PDB file of C-alpha atoms in Angstrom:
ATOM      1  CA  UNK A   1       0.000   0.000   0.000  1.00 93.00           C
ATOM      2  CA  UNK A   2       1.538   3.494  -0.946  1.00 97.00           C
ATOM      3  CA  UNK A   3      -0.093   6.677  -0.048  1.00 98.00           C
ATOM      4  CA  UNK A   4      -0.559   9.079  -2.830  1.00 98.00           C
ATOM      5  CA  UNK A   5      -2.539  11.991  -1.375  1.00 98.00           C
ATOM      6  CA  UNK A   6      -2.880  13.358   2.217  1.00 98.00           C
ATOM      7  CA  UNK A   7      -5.324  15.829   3.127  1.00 98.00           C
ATOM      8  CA  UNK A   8      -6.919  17.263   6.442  1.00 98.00           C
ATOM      9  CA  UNK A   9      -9.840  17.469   6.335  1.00 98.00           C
ATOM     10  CA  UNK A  10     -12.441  17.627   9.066  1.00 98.00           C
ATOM     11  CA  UNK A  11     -10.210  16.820  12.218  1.00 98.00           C
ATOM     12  CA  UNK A  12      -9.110  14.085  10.177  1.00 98.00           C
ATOM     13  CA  UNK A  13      -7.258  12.821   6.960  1.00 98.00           C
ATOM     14  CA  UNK A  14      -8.493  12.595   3.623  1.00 98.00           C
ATOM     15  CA  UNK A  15      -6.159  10.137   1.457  1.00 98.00           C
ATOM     16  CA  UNK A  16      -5.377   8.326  -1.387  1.00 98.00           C
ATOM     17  CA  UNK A  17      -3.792   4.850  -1.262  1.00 98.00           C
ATOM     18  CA  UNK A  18      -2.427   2.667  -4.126  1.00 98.00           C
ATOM     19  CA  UNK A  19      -1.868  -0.963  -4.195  1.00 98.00           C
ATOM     20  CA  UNK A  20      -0.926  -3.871  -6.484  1.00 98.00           C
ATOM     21  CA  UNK A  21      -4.470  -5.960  -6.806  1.00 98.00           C
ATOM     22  CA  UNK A  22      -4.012  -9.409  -6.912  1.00 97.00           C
ATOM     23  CA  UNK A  23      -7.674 -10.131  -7.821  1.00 98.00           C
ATOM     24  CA  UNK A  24      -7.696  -7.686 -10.533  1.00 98.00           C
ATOM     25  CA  UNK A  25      -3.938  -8.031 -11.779  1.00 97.00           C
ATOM     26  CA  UNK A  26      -3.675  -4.258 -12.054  1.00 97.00           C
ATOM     27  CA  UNK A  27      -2.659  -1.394  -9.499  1.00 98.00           C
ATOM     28  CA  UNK A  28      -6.110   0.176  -8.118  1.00 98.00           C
ATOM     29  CA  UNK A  29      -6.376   3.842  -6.223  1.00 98.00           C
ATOM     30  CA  UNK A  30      -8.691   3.725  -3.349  1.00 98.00           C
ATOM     31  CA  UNK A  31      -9.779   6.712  -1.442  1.00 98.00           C
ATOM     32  CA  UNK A  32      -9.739   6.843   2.213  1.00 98.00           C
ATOM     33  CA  UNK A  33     -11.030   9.156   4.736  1.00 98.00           C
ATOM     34  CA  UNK A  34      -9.702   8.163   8.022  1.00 98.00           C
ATOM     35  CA  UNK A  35     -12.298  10.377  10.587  1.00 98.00           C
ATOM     36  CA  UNK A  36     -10.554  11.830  13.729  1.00 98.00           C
ATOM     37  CA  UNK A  37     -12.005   9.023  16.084  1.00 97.00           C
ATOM     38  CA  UNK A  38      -9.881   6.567  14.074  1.00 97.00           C
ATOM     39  CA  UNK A  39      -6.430   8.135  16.436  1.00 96.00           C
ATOM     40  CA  UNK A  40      -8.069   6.062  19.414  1.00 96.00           C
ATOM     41  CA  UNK A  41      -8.819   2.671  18.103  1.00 95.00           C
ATOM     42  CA  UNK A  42     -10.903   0.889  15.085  1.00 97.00           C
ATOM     43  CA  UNK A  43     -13.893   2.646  13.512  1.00 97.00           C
ATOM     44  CA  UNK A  44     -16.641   1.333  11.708  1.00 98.00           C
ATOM     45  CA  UNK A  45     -15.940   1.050   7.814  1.00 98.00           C
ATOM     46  CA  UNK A  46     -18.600   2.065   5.197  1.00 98.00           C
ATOM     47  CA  UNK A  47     -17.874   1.351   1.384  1.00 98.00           C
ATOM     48  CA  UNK A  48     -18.612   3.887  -1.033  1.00 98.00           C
ATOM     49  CA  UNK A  49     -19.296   2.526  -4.850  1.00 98.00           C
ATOM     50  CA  UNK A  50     -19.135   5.112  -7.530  1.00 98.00           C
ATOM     51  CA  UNK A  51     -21.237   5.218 -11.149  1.00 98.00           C
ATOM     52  CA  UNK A  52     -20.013   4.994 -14.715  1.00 98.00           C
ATOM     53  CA  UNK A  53     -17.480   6.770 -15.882  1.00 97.00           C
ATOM     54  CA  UNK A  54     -16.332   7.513 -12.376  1.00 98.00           C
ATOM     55  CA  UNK A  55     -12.750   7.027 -10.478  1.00 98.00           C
ATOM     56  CA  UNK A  56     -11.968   7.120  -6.233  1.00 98.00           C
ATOM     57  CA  UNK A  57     -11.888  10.980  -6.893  1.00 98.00           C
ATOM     58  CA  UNK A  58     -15.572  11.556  -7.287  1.00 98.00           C
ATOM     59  CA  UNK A  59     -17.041  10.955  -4.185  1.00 98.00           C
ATOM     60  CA  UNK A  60     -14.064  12.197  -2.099  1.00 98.00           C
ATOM     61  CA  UNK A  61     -14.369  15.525  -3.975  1.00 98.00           C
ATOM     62  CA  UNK A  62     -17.871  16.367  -4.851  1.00 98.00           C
ATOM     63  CA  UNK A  63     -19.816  14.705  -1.811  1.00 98.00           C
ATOM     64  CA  UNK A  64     -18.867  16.242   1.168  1.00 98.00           C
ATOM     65  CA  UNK A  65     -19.368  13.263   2.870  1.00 98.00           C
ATOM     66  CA  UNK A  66     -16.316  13.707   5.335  1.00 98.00           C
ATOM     67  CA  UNK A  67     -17.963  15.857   7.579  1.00 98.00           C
ATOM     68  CA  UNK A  68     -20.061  14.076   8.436  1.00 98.00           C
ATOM     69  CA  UNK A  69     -18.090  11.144   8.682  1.00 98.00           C
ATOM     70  CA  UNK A  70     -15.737  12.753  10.686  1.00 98.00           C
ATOM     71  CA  UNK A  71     -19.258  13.526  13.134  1.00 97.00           C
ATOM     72  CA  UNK A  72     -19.948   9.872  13.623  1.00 97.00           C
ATOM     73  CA  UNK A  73     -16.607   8.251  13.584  1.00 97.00           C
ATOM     74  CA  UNK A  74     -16.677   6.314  10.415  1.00 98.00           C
ATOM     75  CA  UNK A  75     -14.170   5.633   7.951  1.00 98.00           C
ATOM     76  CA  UNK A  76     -15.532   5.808   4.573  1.00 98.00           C
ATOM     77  CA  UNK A  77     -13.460   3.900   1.700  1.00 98.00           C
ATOM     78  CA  UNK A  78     -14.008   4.923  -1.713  1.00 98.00           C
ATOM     79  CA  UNK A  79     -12.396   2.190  -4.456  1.00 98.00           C
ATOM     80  CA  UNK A  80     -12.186   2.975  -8.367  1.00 98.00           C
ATOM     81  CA  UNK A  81     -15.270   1.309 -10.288  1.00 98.00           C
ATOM     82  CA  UNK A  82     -13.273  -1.277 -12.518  1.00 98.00           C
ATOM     83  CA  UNK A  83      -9.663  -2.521 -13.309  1.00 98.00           C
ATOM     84  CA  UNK A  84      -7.413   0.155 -14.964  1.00 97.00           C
ATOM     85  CA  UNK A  85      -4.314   0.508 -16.964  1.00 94.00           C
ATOM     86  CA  UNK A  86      -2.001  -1.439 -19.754  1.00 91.00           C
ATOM     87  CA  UNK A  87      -3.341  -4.805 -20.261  1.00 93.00           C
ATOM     88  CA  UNK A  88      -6.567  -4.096 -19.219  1.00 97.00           C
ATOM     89  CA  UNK A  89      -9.530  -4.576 -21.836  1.00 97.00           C
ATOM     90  CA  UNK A  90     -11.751  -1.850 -22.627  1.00 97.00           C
ATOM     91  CA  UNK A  91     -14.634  -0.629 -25.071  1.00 96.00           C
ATOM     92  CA  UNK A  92     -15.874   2.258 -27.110  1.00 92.00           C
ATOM     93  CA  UNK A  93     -18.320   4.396 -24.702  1.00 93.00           C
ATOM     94  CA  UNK A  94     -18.555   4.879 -21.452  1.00 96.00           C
ATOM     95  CA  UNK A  95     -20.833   1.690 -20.382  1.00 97.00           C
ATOM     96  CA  UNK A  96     -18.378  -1.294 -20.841  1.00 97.00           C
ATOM     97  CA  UNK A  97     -14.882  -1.599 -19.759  1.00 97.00           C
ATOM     98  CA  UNK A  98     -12.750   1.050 -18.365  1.00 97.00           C
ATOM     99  CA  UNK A  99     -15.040   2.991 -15.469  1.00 97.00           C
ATOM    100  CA  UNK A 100     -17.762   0.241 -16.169  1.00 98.00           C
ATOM    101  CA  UNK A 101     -16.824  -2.280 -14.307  1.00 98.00           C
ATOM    102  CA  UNK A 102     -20.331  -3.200 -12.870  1.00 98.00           C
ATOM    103  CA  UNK A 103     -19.464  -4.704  -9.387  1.00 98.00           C
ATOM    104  CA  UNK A 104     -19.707  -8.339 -10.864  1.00 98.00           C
ATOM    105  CA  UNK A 105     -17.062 -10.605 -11.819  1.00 98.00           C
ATOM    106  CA  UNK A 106     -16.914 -11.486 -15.550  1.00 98.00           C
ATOM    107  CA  UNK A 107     -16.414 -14.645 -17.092  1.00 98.00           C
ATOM    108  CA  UNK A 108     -16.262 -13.761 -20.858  1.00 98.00           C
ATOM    109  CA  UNK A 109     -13.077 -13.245 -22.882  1.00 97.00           C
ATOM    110  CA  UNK A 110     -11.340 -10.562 -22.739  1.00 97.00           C
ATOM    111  CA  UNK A 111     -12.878  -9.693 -19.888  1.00 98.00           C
ATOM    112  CA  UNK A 112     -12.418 -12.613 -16.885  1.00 98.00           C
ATOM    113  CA  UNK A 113      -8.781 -11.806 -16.379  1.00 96.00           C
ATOM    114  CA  UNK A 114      -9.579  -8.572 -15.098  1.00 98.00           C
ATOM    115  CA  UNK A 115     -12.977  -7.744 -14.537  1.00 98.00           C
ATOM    116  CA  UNK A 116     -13.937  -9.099 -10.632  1.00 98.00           C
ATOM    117  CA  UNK A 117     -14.844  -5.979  -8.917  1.00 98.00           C
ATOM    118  CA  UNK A 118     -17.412  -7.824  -6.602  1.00 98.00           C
ATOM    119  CA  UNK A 119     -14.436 -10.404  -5.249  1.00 98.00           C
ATOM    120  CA  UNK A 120     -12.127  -7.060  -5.324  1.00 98.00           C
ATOM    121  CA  UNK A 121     -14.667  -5.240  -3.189  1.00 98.00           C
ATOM    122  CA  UNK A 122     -16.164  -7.818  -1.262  1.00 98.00           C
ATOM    123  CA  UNK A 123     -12.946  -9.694  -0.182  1.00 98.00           C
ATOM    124  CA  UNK A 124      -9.436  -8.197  -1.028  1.00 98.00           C
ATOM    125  CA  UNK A 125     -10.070  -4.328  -0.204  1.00 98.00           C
ATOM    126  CA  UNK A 126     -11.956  -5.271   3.297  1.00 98.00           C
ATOM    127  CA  UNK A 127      -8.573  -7.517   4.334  1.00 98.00           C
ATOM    128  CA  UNK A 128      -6.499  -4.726   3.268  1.00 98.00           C
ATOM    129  CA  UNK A 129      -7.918  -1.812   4.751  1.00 98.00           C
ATOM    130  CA  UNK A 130      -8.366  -4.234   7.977  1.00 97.00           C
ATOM    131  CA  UNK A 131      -4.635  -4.733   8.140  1.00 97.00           C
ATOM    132  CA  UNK A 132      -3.408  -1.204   7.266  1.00 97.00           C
ATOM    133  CA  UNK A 133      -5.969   0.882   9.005  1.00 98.00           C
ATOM    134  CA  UNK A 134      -7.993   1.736  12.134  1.00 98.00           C
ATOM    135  CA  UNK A 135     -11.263  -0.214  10.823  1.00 97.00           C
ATOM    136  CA  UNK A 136     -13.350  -2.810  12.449  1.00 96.00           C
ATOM    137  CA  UNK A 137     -15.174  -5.571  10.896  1.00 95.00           C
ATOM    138  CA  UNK A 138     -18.157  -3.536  11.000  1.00 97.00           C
ATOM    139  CA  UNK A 139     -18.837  -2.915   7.268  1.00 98.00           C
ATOM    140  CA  UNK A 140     -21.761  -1.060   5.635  1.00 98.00           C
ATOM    141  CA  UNK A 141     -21.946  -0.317   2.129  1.00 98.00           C
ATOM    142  CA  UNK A 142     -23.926   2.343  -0.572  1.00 98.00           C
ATOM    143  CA  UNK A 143     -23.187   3.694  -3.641  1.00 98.00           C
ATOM    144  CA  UNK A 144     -24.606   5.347  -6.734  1.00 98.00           C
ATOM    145  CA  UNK A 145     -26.747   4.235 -10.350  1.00 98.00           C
ATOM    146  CA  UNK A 146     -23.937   1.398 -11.371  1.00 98.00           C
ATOM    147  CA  UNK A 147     -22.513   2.069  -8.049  1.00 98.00           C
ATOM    148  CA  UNK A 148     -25.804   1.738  -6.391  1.00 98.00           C
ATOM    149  CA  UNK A 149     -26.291  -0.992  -8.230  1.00 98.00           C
ATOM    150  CA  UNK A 150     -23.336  -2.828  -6.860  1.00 98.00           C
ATOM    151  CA  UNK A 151     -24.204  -2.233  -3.354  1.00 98.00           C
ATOM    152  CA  UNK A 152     -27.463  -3.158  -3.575  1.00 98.00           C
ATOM    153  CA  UNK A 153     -25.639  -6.585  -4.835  1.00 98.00           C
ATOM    154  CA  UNK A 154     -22.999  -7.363  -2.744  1.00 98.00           C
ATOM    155  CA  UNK A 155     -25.246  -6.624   0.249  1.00 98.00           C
ATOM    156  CA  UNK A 156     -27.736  -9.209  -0.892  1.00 98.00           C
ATOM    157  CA  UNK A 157     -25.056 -11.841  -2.420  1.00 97.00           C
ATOM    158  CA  UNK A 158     -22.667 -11.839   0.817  1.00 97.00           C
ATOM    159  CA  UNK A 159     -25.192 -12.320   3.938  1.00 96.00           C
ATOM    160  CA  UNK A 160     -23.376 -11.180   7.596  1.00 95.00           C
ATOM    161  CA  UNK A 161     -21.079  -9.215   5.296  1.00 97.00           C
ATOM    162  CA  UNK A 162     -22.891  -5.588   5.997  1.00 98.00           C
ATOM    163  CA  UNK A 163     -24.821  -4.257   8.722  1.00 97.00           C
ATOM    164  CA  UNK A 164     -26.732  -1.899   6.156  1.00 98.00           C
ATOM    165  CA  UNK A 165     -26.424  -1.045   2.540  1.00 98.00           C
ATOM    166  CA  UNK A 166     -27.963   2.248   0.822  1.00 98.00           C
ATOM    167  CA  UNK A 167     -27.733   3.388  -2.783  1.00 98.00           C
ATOM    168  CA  UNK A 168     -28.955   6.668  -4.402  1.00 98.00           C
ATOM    169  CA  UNK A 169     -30.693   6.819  -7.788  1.00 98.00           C
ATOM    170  CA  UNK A 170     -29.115   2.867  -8.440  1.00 98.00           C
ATOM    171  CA  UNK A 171     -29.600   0.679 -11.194  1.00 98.00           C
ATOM    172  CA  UNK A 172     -31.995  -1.927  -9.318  1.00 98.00           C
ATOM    173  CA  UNK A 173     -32.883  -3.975 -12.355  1.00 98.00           C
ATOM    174  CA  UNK A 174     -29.500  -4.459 -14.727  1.00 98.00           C
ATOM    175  CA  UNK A 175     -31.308  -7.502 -16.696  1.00 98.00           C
ATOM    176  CA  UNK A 176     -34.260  -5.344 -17.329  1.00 97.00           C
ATOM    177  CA  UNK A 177     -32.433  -1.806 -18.747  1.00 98.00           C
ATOM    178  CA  UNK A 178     -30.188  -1.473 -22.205  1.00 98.00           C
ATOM    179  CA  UNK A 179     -26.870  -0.351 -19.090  1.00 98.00           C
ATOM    180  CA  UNK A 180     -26.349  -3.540 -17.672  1.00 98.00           C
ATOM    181  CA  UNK A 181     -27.784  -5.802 -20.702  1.00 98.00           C
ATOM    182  CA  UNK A 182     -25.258  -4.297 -22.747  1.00 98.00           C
ATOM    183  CA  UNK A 183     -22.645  -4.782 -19.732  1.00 98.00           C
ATOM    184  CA  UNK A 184     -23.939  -8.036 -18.639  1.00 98.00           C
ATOM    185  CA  UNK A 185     -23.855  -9.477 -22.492  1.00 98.00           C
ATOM    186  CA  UNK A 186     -20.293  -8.754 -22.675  1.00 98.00           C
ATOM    187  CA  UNK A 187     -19.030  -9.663 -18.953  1.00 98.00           C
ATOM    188  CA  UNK A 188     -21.033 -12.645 -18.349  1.00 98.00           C
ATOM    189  CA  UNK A 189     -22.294 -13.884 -21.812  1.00 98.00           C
ATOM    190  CA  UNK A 190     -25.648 -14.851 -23.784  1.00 97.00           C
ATOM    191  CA  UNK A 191     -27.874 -16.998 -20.881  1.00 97.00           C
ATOM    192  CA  UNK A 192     -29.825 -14.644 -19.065  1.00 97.00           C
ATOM    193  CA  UNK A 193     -29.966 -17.336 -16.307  1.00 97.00           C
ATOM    194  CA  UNK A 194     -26.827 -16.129 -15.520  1.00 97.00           C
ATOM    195  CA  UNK A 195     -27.675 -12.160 -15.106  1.00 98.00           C
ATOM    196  CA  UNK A 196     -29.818 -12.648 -12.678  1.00 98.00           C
ATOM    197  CA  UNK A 197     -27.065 -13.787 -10.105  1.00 98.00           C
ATOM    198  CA  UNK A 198     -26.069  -9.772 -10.504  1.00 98.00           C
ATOM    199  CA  UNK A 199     -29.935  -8.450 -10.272  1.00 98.00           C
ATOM    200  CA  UNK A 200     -30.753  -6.815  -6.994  1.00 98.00           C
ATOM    201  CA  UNK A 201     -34.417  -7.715  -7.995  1.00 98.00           C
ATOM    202  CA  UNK A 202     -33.594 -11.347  -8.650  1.00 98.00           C
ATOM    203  CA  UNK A 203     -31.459 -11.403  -5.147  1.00 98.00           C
ATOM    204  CA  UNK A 204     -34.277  -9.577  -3.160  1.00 97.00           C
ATOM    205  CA  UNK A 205     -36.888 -13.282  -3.465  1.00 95.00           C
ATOM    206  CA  UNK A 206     -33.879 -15.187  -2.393  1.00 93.00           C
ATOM    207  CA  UNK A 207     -32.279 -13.079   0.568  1.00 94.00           C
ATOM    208  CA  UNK A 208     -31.384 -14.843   3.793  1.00 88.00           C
ATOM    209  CA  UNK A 209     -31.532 -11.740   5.735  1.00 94.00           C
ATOM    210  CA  UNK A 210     -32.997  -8.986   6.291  1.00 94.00           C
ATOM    211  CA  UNK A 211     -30.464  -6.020   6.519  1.00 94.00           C
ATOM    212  CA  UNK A 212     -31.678  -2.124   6.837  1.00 94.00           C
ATOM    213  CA  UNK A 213     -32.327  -1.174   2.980  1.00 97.00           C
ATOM    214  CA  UNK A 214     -32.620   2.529   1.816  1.00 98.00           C
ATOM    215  CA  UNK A 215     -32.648   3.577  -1.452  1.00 98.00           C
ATOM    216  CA  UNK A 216     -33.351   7.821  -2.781  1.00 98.00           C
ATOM    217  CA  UNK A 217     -34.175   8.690  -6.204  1.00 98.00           C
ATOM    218  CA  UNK A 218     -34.049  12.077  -7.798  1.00 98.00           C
ATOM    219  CA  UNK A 219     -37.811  12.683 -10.120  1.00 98.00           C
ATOM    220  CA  UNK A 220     -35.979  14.843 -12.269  1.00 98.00           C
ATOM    221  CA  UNK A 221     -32.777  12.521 -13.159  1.00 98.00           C
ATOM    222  CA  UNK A 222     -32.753  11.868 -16.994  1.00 98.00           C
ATOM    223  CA  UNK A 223     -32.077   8.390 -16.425  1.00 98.00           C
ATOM    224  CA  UNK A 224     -35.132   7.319 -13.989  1.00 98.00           C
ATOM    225  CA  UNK A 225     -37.670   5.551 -17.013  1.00 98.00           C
ATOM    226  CA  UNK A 226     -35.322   4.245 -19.359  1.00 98.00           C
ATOM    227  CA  UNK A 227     -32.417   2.897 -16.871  1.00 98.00           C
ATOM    228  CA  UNK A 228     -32.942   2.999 -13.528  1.00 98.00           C
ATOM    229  CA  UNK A 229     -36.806   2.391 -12.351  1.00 98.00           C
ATOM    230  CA  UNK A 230     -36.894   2.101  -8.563  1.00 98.00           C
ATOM    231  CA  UNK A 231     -40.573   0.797  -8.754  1.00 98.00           C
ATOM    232  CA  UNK A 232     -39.171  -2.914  -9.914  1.00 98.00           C
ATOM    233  CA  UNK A 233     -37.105  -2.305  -6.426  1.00 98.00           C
ATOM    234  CA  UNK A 234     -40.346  -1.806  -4.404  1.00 98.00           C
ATOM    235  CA  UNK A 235     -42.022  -4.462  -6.378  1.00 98.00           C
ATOM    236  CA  UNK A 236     -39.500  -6.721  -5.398  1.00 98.00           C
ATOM    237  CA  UNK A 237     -39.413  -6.002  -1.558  1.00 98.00           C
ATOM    238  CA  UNK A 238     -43.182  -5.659  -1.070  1.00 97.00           C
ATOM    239  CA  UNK A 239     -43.253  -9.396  -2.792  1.00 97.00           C
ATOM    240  CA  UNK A 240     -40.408 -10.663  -0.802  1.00 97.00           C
ATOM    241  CA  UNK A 241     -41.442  -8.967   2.471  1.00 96.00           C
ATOM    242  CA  UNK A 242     -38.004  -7.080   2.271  1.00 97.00           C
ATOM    243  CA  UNK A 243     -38.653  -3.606   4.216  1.00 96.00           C
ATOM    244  CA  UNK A 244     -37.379  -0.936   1.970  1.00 97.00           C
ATOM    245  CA  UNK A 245     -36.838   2.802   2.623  1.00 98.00           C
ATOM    246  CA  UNK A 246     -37.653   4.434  -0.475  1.00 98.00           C
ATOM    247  CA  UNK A 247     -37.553   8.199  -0.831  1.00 98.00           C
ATOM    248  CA  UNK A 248     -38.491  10.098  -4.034  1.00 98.00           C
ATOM    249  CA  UNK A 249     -37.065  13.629  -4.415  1.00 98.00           C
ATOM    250  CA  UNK A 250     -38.978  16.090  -6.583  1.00 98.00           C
ATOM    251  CA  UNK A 251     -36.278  18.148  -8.618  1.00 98.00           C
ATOM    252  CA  UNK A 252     -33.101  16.214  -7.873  1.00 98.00           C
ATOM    253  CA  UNK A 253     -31.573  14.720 -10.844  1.00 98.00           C
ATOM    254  CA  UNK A 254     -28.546  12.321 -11.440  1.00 98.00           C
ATOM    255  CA  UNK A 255     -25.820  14.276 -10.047  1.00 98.00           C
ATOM    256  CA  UNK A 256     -23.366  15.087  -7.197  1.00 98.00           C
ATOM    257  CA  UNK A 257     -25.680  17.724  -6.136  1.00 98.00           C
ATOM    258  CA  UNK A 258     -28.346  15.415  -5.407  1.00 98.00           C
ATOM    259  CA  UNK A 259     -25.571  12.831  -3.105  1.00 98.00           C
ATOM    260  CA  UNK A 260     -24.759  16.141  -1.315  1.00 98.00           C
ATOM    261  CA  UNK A 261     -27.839  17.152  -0.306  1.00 98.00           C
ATOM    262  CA  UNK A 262     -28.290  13.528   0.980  1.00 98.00           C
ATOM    263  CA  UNK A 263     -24.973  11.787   1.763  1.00 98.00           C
ATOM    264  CA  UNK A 264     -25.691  13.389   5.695  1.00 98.00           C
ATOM    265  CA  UNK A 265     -28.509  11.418   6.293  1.00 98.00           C
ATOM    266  CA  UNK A 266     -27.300   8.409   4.548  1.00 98.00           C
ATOM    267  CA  UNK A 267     -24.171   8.403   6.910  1.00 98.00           C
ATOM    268  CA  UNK A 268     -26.012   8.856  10.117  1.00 97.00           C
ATOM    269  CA  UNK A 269     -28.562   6.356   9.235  1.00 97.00           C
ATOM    270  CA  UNK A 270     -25.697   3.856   8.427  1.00 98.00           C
ATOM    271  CA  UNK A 271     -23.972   4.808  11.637  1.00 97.00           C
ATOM    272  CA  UNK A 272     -27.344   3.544  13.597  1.00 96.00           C
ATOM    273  CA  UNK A 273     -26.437   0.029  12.300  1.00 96.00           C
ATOM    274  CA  UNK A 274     -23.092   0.573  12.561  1.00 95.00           C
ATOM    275  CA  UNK A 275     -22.039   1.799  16.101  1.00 83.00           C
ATOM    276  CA  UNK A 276     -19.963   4.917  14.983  1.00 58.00           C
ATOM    277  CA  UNK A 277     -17.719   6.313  17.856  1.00 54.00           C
TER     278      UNK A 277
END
């Protein structure tokens, strides 16, 4: 692990790590706000999971979320959203390959070698910032549209893994919507059997738990009918008998302004499940 930015921020440190991923087979940048509780002992850990297009830089810079992280004593971690650099397969656009990575692990050509963001997420970051950092075992997770997505489905994939997941405006239904068809031909092939190992709406009828689930979507984001459609989500609960907190937001649209205006209440109601110091 090699620190590549250090920034106070908050009482505490806002940073930038680099490592050598085994389970990728590239280096990955992770960001990593270490609150000022975490000079006493661990802190509780939650997992931030960035959309297309995006790198560890987004949320550290546009959400403001270190304040209040820094107010409940939680370190927030922040990975890239896919594999990165020579070697590494990518595609014209911005919805497959590079910055697409889609939280799932592929097992197509070109992409298998590379392309295992949910065992990067769910198992090699979580050992590593264990061992290098202040940070309990107490996880949560959230994240945002593909990012959103991916929390959504590592929460429901990996039982006792979380304490709570969130997501704002996520992509709940990836079999459903031309995003993660297109990503979800290429990473996992043809069968369609096989997609709905990744679908949050699939995973909701078969969860073995029942972990705190809250989900906020902007009315005015461009993507809401074609891509995203929470309503599956709430379809999917209400069927499964899966509480869900689902919150609606008249004039917020896809962006950081909209995770801004709601990353505060996300982070205290994680830190209820959490335990923050």
């Amino acid at each position: 692990m090699q620190r590549i930015e250090r920034h106070a921020c908050f009482g505490g440190w806002q940073e930038v790590w680099r490592h050598a991923s085994t389970t990728l087979g590239c280096a990955m940048n992770v960001g990593v706000y270490l609150p000022p509780q975490a000079a006493d002992g661990p802190c509780p850990v939650l997992y931030w999971l960035s959309g297309l297009t995006c790198t560890e830089q987004n949320f550290i810079t546009k959400a403001g979320a270190q304040r209040y992280a820094a107010e409940h004593g939680l370190i927030l971690i922040a990975p890239d959203t896919s594999p990165r650099g020579d070697g590494v397969p990518d595609a014209e656009g911005y919805d497959l390959g590079v910055g697409a990575g889609f939280y799932l692990n592929a097992t197509q050509a070109p992409w298998a070698t590379h392309y295992r963001m949910h065992d990067y997420v769910v198992h090699e970051l979580p050992a590593l910032v264990e061992a290098h950092f202040p940070a309990s075992d107490a996880r949560a997770i959230s994240g945002h549209s593909m990012g959103g997505h991916g929390a959504l489905v590592l929460a429901l994939r990996n039982p006792g893994r979380y304490r709570s997941v969130s997501a704002f405006a996520p992509i709940v239904a990836p079999s459903q919507v031309p995003w993660g068809r297109k990503a979800f031909t290429a990473y996992l092939g043809v069968d369609e059997a096989a997609w709905l190992e990744w679908d949050a709406c699939a995973l909701v009828a078969q969860a073995r738990e029942r972990l705190p689930l809250r989900v906020d979507q902007g009315e005015a984001d461009d993507f809401l009918q074609e891509q995203l459609q929470p309503w599956r989500l709430q379809a999917a609960c209400e069927a499964a008998g899966y509480p869900l907190q689902l919150g609606m937001h008249p004039g917020s649209d896809h962006s950081y302004y909209f995770i801004a205006s709601l990353i505060g209440a996300h982070i205290a109601w994680h830190a209820a499940s959490l335990g923050g110091k």
